[in-house]
mmCIF file of C-alpha atoms in Angstrom:
data_model
loop_
_atom_site.group_PDB
_atom_site.id
_atom_site.type_symbol
_atom_site.label_atom_id
_atom_site.label_comp_id
_atom_site.label_asym_id
_atom_site.label_seq_id
_atom_site.Cartn_x
_atom_site.Cartn_y
_atom_site.Cartn_z
ATOM 1 C CA MET A 15 -2.109 11.107 -14.219
ATOM 2 C CA ILE A 16 -5.041 9.421 -16.015
ATOM 3 C CA TYR A 17 -4.880 10.233 -19.697
ATOM 4 C CA ARG A 18 -7.871 11.919 -21.251
ATOM 5 C CA GLN A 19 -8.438 12.273 -25.014
ATOM 6 C CA HIS A 20 -8.496 16.144 -24.920
ATOM 7 C CA ALA A 21 -4.983 16.169 -23.493
ATOM 8 C CA ARG A 22 -2.305 17.183 -26.169
ATOM 9 C CA VAL A 23 0.702 15.060 -26.291
ATOM 10 C CA LEU A 24 4.323 15.983 -27.412
ATOM 11 C CA VAL A 25 6.540 13.158 -28.381
ATOM 12 C CA GLN A 26 10.316 13.727 -27.637
ATOM 13 C CA GLY A 27 12.341 11.541 -29.953
ATOM 14 C CA MET A 28 9.442 11.044 -32.202
ATOM 15 C CA THR A 29 11.468 10.648 -35.438
ATOM 16 C CA GLY A 30 13.471 7.630 -34.205
ATOM 17 C CA LYS A 31 12.492 3.984 -34.817
ATOM 18 C CA GLN A 32 10.714 3.411 -31.553
ATOM 19 C CA GLY A 33 9.302 6.899 -31.382
ATOM 20 C CA SER A 34 7.879 6.575 -34.994
ATOM 21 C CA PHE A 35 6.511 3.145 -34.313
ATOM 22 C CA TRP A 36 4.668 4.113 -31.042
ATOM 23 C CA THR A 37 3.503 7.442 -32.236
ATOM 24 C CA GLU A 38 1.741 5.796 -34.991
ATOM 25 C CA LYS A 39 -0.006 3.430 -32.715
ATOM 26 C CA MET A 40 -0.901 6.296 -30.294
ATOM 27 C CA LEU A 41 -2.399 8.303 -33.050
ATOM 28 C CA ALA A 42 -4.344 5.257 -34.363
ATOM 29 C CA CYS A 43 -5.682 4.702 -30.815
ATOM 30 C CA GLY A 44 -7.051 8.166 -30.535
ATOM 31 C CA THR A 45 -4.291 9.876 -28.557
ATOM 32 C CA GLN A 46 -4.046 13.619 -29.475
ATOM 33 C CA VAL A 47 -0.276 13.646 -30.391
ATOM 34 C CA VAL A 48 0.351 17.268 -31.622
ATOM 35 C CA ALA A 49 4.060 17.458 -32.377
ATOM 36 C CA GLY A 50 7.503 16.085 -31.893
ATOM 37 C CA VAL A 51 11.055 17.070 -30.822
ATOM 38 C CA ASN A 52 14.310 16.318 -32.591
ATOM 39 C CA PRO A 53 16.891 19.187 -32.728
ATOM 40 C CA LYS A 54 18.419 17.731 -35.955
ATOM 41 C CA ARG A 55 15.097 17.716 -37.893
ATOM 42 C CA ALA A 56 13.542 20.972 -36.576
ATOM 43 C CA GLY A 57 11.090 22.484 -39.049
ATOM 44 C CA GLU A 58 10.324 19.267 -40.829
ATOM 45 C CA ARG A 59 6.968 17.252 -40.559
ATOM 46 C CA HIS A 60 6.977 13.649 -39.530
ATOM 47 C CA LEU A 61 3.878 11.351 -39.561
ATOM 48 C CA GLY A 62 1.971 14.604 -40.585
ATOM 49 C CA LEU A 63 3.170 16.492 -37.336
ATOM 50 C CA PRO A 64 5.437 19.372 -37.002
ATOM 51 C CA VAL A 65 8.901 18.696 -35.421
ATOM 52 C CA TYR A 66 10.684 21.305 -33.249
ATOM 53 C CA ALA A 67 14.172 21.671 -31.775
ATOM 54 C CA THR A 68 12.937 21.849 -28.240
ATOM 55 C CA ALA A 69 9.781 21.319 -26.120
ATOM 56 C CA ARG A 70 9.808 25.023 -25.323
ATOM 57 C CA ALA A 71 9.782 25.890 -29.073
ATOM 58 C CA ALA A 72 6.931 23.411 -29.495
ATOM 59 C CA MET A 73 4.890 24.911 -26.650
ATOM 60 C CA ALA A 74 5.156 28.449 -28.083
ATOM 61 C CA GLU A 75 3.531 27.221 -31.419
ATOM 62 C CA THR A 76 1.809 23.915 -30.762
ATOM 63 C CA PRO A 77 0.865 23.959 -27.091
ATOM 64 C CA PHE A 78 0.741 20.469 -25.295
ATOM 65 C CA ASP A 79 -0.182 18.981 -21.943
ATOM 66 C CA TRP A 80 1.708 15.772 -21.771
ATOM 67 C CA ALA A 81 5.285 14.944 -22.889
ATOM 68 C CA VAL A 82 6.502 11.368 -23.577
ATOM 69 C CA MET A 83 10.238 10.624 -23.892
ATOM 70 C CA PHE A 84 11.842 8.277 -26.394
ATOM 71 C CA ILE A 85 15.179 9.406 -25.343
ATOM 72 C CA PRO A 86 18.425 7.549 -24.483
ATOM 73 C CA PRO A 87 19.728 7.729 -20.766
ATOM 74 C CA ALA A 88 22.610 10.279 -21.445
ATOM 75 C CA ALA A 89 20.122 12.856 -22.905
ATOM 76 C CA ALA A 90 17.065 12.095 -20.647
ATOM 77 C CA ARG A 91 17.960 14.852 -18.033
ATOM 78 C CA GLU A 92 18.054 17.573 -20.772
ATOM 79 C CA ALA A 93 14.868 16.358 -22.552
ATOM 80 C CA ALA A 94 12.936 16.135 -19.325
ATOM 81 C CA LEU A 95 14.074 19.420 -17.935
ATOM 82 C CA ASP A 96 13.134 20.976 -21.351
ATOM 83 C CA ALA A 97 9.655 19.480 -21.133
ATOM 84 C CA ILE A 98 9.103 20.626 -17.507
ATOM 85 C CA GLU A 99 10.494 24.137 -18.246
ATOM 86 C CA ALA A 100 8.132 24.329 -21.237
ATOM 87 C CA GLY A 101 5.122 23.763 -18.909
ATOM 88 C CA ALA A 102 4.174 20.280 -19.468
ATOM 89 C CA LYS A 103 1.614 19.089 -16.874
ATOM 90 C CA THR A 104 2.716 15.461 -17.104
ATOM 91 C CA VAL A 105 6.071 13.883 -18.313
ATOM 92 C CA VAL A 106 6.006 10.118 -19.086
ATOM 93 C CA ILE A 107 9.735 9.093 -18.827
ATOM 94 C CA LEU A 108 10.096 5.638 -20.643
ATOM 95 C CA THR A 109 13.820 5.714 -20.313
ATOM 96 C CA GLU A 110 15.586 3.267 -17.909
ATOM 97 C CA HIS A 111 19.196 3.430 -16.578
ATOM 98 C CA ILE A 112 19.202 7.258 -16.206
ATOM 99 C CA PRO A 113 22.050 8.271 -13.925
ATOM 100 C CA ALA A 114 20.870 8.806 -10.313
ATOM 101 C CA ARG A 115 22.007 12.333 -10.097
ATOM 102 C CA ASP A 116 20.015 13.219 -13.265
ATOM 103 C CA VAL A 117 16.895 11.582 -11.918
ATOM 104 C CA ILE A 118 17.152 13.696 -8.776
ATOM 105 C CA ALA A 119 17.491 16.836 -10.802
ATOM 106 C CA ILE A 120 14.433 15.856 -12.795
ATOM 107 C CA HIS A 121 12.331 15.335 -9.808
ATOM 108 C CA HIS A 122 13.574 18.534 -8.132
ATOM 109 C CA ALA A 123 12.634 20.518 -11.197
ATOM 110 C CA ALA A 124 9.338 18.823 -11.587
ATOM 111 C CA ALA A 125 8.376 19.563 -7.938
ATOM 112 C CA ARG A 126 9.335 23.162 -8.382
ATOM 113 C CA ARG A 127 7.209 23.624 -11.403
ATOM 114 C CA GLY A 128 4.317 21.340 -10.287
ATOM 115 C CA THR A 129 4.746 18.778 -13.156
ATOM 116 C CA ARG A 130 3.722 15.185 -12.690
ATOM 117 C CA ILE A 131 6.498 12.750 -13.487
ATOM 118 C CA VAL A 132 5.456 9.199 -14.527
ATOM 119 C CA GLY A 133 8.578 6.934 -14.396
ATOM 120 C CA PRO A 134 11.450 6.800 -15.093
ATOM 121 C CA ASN A 135 11.393 3.190 -16.517
ATOM 122 C CA THR A 136 7.620 3.136 -17.153
ATOM 123 C CA ALA A 137 5.713 1.442 -19.906
ATOM 124 C CA GLY A 138 3.149 4.462 -19.911
ATOM 125 C CA ILE A 139 -0.424 5.106 -19.307
ATOM 126 C CA VAL A 140 -3.528 3.558 -21.002
ATOM 127 C CA THR A 141 -7.123 4.870 -20.968
ATOM 128 C CA PRO A 142 -9.039 2.201 -23.064
ATOM 129 C CA GLY A 143 -11.410 3.959 -25.594
ATOM 130 C CA GLU A 144 -9.501 7.297 -25.397
ATOM 131 C CA GLY A 145 -5.879 6.647 -25.958
ATOM 132 C CA PHE A 146 -2.446 5.770 -24.482
ATOM 133 C CA VAL A 147 0.844 7.285 -23.867
ATOM 134 C CA GLY A 148 4.015 5.124 -24.061
ATOM 135 C CA ILE A 149 4.839 1.701 -25.158
ATOM 136 C CA MET A 150 1.828 -0.187 -23.685
ATOM 137 C CA PRO A 151 -0.228 -2.096 -26.432
ATOM 138 C CA GLY A 152 -3.146 0.258 -25.863
ATOM 139 C CA HIS A 153 -4.198 -0.239 -29.479
ATOM 140 C CA ASN A 154 -4.751 -3.893 -28.953
ATOM 141 C CA GLY A 155 -8.446 -4.581 -28.253
ATOM 142 C CA ASN A 156 -7.723 -8.210 -27.280
ATOM 143 C CA ILE A 157 -5.752 -6.847 -24.257
ATOM 144 C CA PHE A 158 -7.582 -3.517 -23.285
ATOM 145 C CA GLN A 159 -11.344 -2.864 -23.417
ATOM 146 C CA PRO A 160 -13.113 0.091 -21.870
ATOM 147 C CA GLY A 161 -14.591 -0.639 -18.425
ATOM 148 C CA GLU A 162 -14.525 0.167 -14.808
ATOM 149 C CA VAL A 163 -11.486 -1.486 -13.247
ATOM 150 C CA GLY A 164 -8.341 0.599 -12.796
ATOM 151 C CA VAL A 165 -4.891 -1.208 -12.957
ATOM 152 C CA ILE A 166 -1.694 -0.116 -11.356
ATOM 153 C CA SER A 167 1.666 -1.775 -12.135
ATOM 154 C CA ARG A 168 5.336 -1.166 -11.820
ATOM 155 C CA SER A 169 5.936 -3.719 -14.729
ATOM 156 C CA GLY A 170 4.609 -3.154 -18.109
ATOM 157 C CA SER A 171 4.696 -6.885 -18.866
ATOM 158 C CA LEU A 172 2.853 -7.844 -15.851
ATOM 159 C CA GLY A 173 0.381 -5.127 -16.215
ATOM 160 C CA THR A 174 -0.318 -6.444 -19.782
ATOM 161 C CA LEU A 175 -1.039 -9.768 -18.502
ATOM 162 C CA ILE A 176 -3.353 -8.670 -15.844
ATOM 163 C CA CYS A 177 -5.273 -6.537 -18.385
ATOM 164 C CA LEU A 178 -5.306 -9.467 -20.884
ATOM 165 C CA ASN A 179 -6.855 -11.718 -18.108
ATOM 166 C CA LEU A 180 -9.359 -9.155 -17.240
ATOM 167 C CA THR A 181 -10.420 -8.611 -20.891
ATOM 168 C CA ARG A 182 -10.707 -12.383 -21.387
ATOM 169 C CA ALA A 183 -13.063 -12.457 -18.302
ATOM 170 C CA GLY A 184 -15.248 -9.755 -19.771
ATOM 171 C CA ILE A 185 -13.927 -7.225 -17.505
ATOM 172 C CA GLY A 186 -12.884 -3.813 -19.065
ATOM 173 C CA GLN A 187 -10.490 -1.309 -17.682
ATOM 174 C CA SER A 188 -11.000 2.404 -16.786
ATOM 175 C CA ALA A 189 -7.161 3.044 -16.910
ATOM 176 C CA PHE A 190 -3.883 1.510 -16.742
ATOM 177 C CA LEU A 191 -1.196 3.330 -14.763
ATOM 178 C CA GLY A 192 2.269 2.189 -15.254
ATOM 179 C CA ILE A 193 4.305 3.814 -12.437
ATOM 180 C CA GLY A 194 7.698 2.490 -13.482
ATOM 181 C CA GLY A 195 10.466 0.359 -12.108
ATOM 182 C CA ASP A 196 13.198 2.863 -11.220
ATOM 183 C CA PRO A 197 14.388 3.222 -7.659
ATOM 184 C CA MET A 198 13.320 6.841 -7.665
ATOM 185 C CA ILE A 199 9.983 7.263 -9.496
ATOM 186 C CA GLY A 200 7.888 10.422 -9.641
ATOM 187 C CA THR A 201 4.466 8.687 -9.249
ATOM 188 C CA THR A 202 4.066 5.960 -6.417
ATOM 189 C CA THR A 203 1.682 3.094 -6.006
ATOM 190 C CA ARG A 204 -0.173 5.144 -3.419
ATOM 191 C CA ASP A 205 -0.253 8.206 -5.778
ATOM 192 C CA ALA A 206 -1.887 6.030 -8.440
ATOM 193 C CA LEU A 207 -4.219 4.486 -6.085
ATOM 194 C CA GLU A 208 -5.438 7.868 -4.910
ATOM 195 C CA ALA A 209 -5.909 8.953 -8.507
ATOM 196 C CA LEU A 210 -8.143 5.938 -9.238
ATOM 197 C CA ASP A 211 -10.109 6.324 -5.947
ATOM 198 C CA ARG A 212 -10.920 9.910 -7.239
ATOM 199 C CA ASP A 213 -11.816 8.812 -10.706
ATOM 200 C CA ALA A 214 -15.586 8.471 -11.157
ATOM 201 C CA GLY A 215 -15.335 5.975 -13.888
ATOM 202 C CA THR A 216 -13.348 3.447 -11.732
ATOM 203 C CA ARG A 217 -15.356 1.159 -9.867
ATOM 204 C CA ALA A 218 -12.593 -1.307 -8.515
ATOM 205 C CA ILE A 219 -8.781 -1.532 -8.617
ATOM 206 C CA VAL A 220 -6.096 -4.090 -9.354
ATOM 207 C CA MET A 221 -2.695 -3.126 -7.836
ATOM 208 C CA VAL A 222 0.278 -5.189 -9.212
ATOM 209 C CA GLY A 223 3.208 -4.875 -6.919
ATOM 210 C CA GLU A 224 6.711 -6.420 -6.603
ATOM 211 C CA ILE A 225 8.924 -7.303 -3.696
ATOM 212 C CA GLY A 226 11.366 -4.557 -2.569
ATOM 213 C CA GLY A 227 10.746 -1.048 -1.053
ATOM 214 C CA SER A 228 7.767 0.051 0.813
ATOM 215 C CA MET A 229 5.220 1.327 -1.835
ATOM 216 C CA GLU A 230 2.845 -1.399 -1.478
ATOM 217 C CA GLU A 231 2.754 -0.973 2.402
ATOM 218 C CA GLU A 232 2.197 2.665 1.884
ATOM 219 C CA ALA A 233 -0.585 2.023 -0.501
ATOM 220 C CA ALA A 234 -2.127 -0.408 1.871
ATOM 221 C CA ALA A 235 -2.336 2.297 4.497
ATOM 222 C CA TYR A 236 -4.480 4.389 2.065
ATOM 223 C CA ALA A 237 -6.449 1.319 0.817
ATOM 224 C CA ALA A 238 -7.749 0.698 4.380
ATOM 225 C CA GLY A 239 -9.925 3.791 4.155
ATOM 226 C CA MET A 240 -11.298 3.167 0.630
ATOM 227 C CA SER A 241 -14.871 2.273 -0.272
ATOM 228 C CA LYS A 242 -13.837 0.834 -3.651
ATOM 229 C CA PRO A 243 -12.684 -2.794 -3.632
ATOM 230 C CA VAL A 244 -8.933 -3.373 -4.241
ATOM 231 C CA VAL A 245 -7.296 -6.620 -5.356
ATOM 232 C CA SER A 246 -3.522 -7.118 -5.521
ATOM 233 C CA PHE A 247 -0.952 -9.479 -6.933
ATOM 234 C CA ILE A 248 2.619 -9.236 -5.572
ATOM 235 C CA ALA A 249 5.353 -10.670 -7.878
ATOM 236 C CA GLY A 250 8.541 -12.235 -6.359
ATOM 237 C CA ARG A 251 7.096 -14.672 -3.753
ATOM 238 C CA ALA A 252 9.809 -17.210 -4.304
ATOM 239 C CA SER A 253 12.760 -14.619 -4.635
ATOM 240 C CA PRO A 254 15.630 -15.162 -2.166
ATOM 241 C CA PRO A 255 16.402 -12.461 0.402
ATOM 242 C CA GLY A 256 19.082 -10.016 -0.474
ATOM 243 C CA LYS A 257 18.929 -10.764 -4.225
ATOM 244 C CA LYS A 258 17.827 -8.139 -6.761
ATOM 245 C CA MET A 259 14.971 -9.579 -8.887
ATOM 246 C CA GLY A 260 13.602 -7.709 -11.888
ATOM 247 C CA HIS A 261 13.374 -3.925 -11.501
ATOM 248 C CA ALA A 262 15.936 -1.869 -9.889
ATOM 249 C CA GLY A 263 13.784 -1.308 -6.745
ATOM 250 C CA ALA A 264 13.088 -4.964 -6.273
ATOM 251 C CA ILE A 265 15.620 -5.973 -3.598
ATOM 252 C CA VAL A 266 14.690 -7.324 -0.092
ATOM 253 C CA SER A 267 16.816 -6.572 2.905
ATOM 254 C CA GLY A 268 15.813 -8.906 5.775
ATOM 255 C CA ALA A 269 11.981 -8.528 6.251
ATOM 256 C CA PHE A 270 11.929 -5.119 4.642
ATOM 257 C CA GLY A 271 10.166 -5.112 1.302
ATOM 258 C CA SER A 272 9.470 -8.826 1.654
ATOM 259 C CA TYR A 273 6.529 -10.674 -0.029
ATOM 260 C CA ALA A 274 5.220 -11.764 3.289
ATOM 261 C CA GLY A 275 5.377 -8.226 4.762
ATOM 262 C CA LYS A 276 3.630 -6.698 1.789
ATOM 263 C CA ARG A 277 0.975 -9.433 1.689
ATOM 264 C CA ARG A 278 0.153 -8.974 5.591
ATOM 265 C CA ALA A 279 -0.081 -5.253 5.176
ATOM 266 C CA LEU A 280 -2.390 -5.458 2.241
ATOM 267 C CA GLU A 281 -4.640 -8.105 3.771
ATOM 268 C CA ALA A 282 -4.797 -6.167 7.012
ATOM 269 C CA ALA A 283 -6.149 -3.275 5.030
ATOM 270 C CA GLY A 284 -8.972 -5.361 3.543
ATOM 271 C CA VAL A 285 -7.169 -5.970 0.060
ATOM 272 C CA ALA A 286 -7.643 -9.405 -1.405
ATOM 273 C CA VAL A 287 -4.255 -10.701 -2.401
ATOM 274 C CA ALA A 288 -3.992 -13.210 -5.442
ATOM 275 C CA ASP A 289 -1.592 -16.121 -5.457
ATOM 276 C CA THR A 290 -1.572 -15.964 -9.237
ATOM 277 C CA PRO A 291 -2.481 -13.320 -11.802
ATOM 278 C CA GLY A 292 -5.225 -15.644 -13.101
ATOM 279 C CA GLU A 293 -7.098 -15.387 -9.788
ATOM 280 C CA ILE A 294 -7.688 -11.649 -10.118
ATOM 281 C CA PRO A 295 -10.857 -11.646 -12.096
ATOM 282 C CA HIS A 296 -12.415 -14.140 -9.581
ATOM 283 C CA LEU A 297 -11.366 -11.999 -6.717
ATOM 284 C CA LEU A 298 -12.813 -8.874 -8.137
ATOM 285 C CA ASN A 299 -16.323 -10.731 -7.954
ATOM 286 C CA LEU A 300 -17.782 -8.241 -10.452
ATOM 287 C CA PRO A 301 -20.952 -9.235 -12.387
ATOM 288 C CA ARG A 302 -20.067 -10.606 -15.752
ATOM 289 C CA PRO A 303 -21.703 -9.407 -18.962
ATOM 290 C CA ARG A 304 -24.744 -11.506 -19.804
ATOM 291 C CA PRO A 305 -24.225 -13.677 -22.857
ATOM 292 C CA ALA A 306 -26.072 -12.673 -25.981
ATOM 293 C CA ASP A 307 -29.385 -14.346 -26.711
ATOM 294 C CA PRO A 308 -28.625 -16.551 -29.707
ATOM 295 C CA ALA A 309 -32.146 -15.711 -31.139
ATOM 296 C CA SER A 310 -31.163 -12.090 -31.174
ATOM 297 C CA LEU A 311 -27.860 -12.340 -33.068
ATOM 298 C CA GLY A 312 -27.972 -10.629 -36.400
ATOM 299 C CA ARG A 313 -30.957 -8.407 -35.421
ATOM 300 C CA HIS A 314 -30.771 -4.714 -35.631
ATOM 301 C CA PRO A 315 -32.735 -2.180 -33.479
ATOM 302 C CA ALA A 316 -35.873 -0.809 -35.233
ATOM 303 C CA GLY A 317 -35.606 2.482 -37.024
#
């Protein structure tokens, strides 16, 4: 689920306003977008790329590995199933408010075909220095810089803030994995944690969680056996029990999914938990880049 620059990307809904805007940004960032889908504009070219009626038609002529969906909720099931049946290895579903029965059908088809689903309601994936897939500002060097810290987040906005804080502290990122805020997501916090644990380019991990559900507790059980350091921030500390806050999955019933319960589980697993996002760079305790020698500024290597 970590995007690599050699992976070819299909954009479903590429010709729309948002699809066009983010496709341009992805291309400029190095993402290998190869084609788009819009049944009404099949046979045309958009942003210099071919447009097909379906993902299956695209796969036959312009093979791809990933698909990303700029598709409204009512059409999301058809688009996702099209990408899955076409043979996409990973489908990034940006769409939120997809009917529950449609999400179930998507996950069932993905499990049958061995397709990785990221989302629904995700902001996408970023690999600084290689590219991004989705609607995260992976093209913005003030927010994302190549490095060795992997970041996991349900929330795109919180994930952006964390990466901004890391970059300002001189800490680059190996990958950002936006898992999504839907109640039924295809990639969990634990799935993302395992992927970053296996990634040779990731030295430490920041896990951004939220109240509600049990994903952070399940991730904590895995983190307990890791050698890579993990730091976490859990949003929703002041949220009242029984009230939905933020994402669709962020609802607390009694002690289940509570801030206190998640923090206890994480700290018991050896995960440092930040009280505020601004504390995360300090808790990582990674060596900072040495400041440049003023006497050397402006010099160029010999030869």
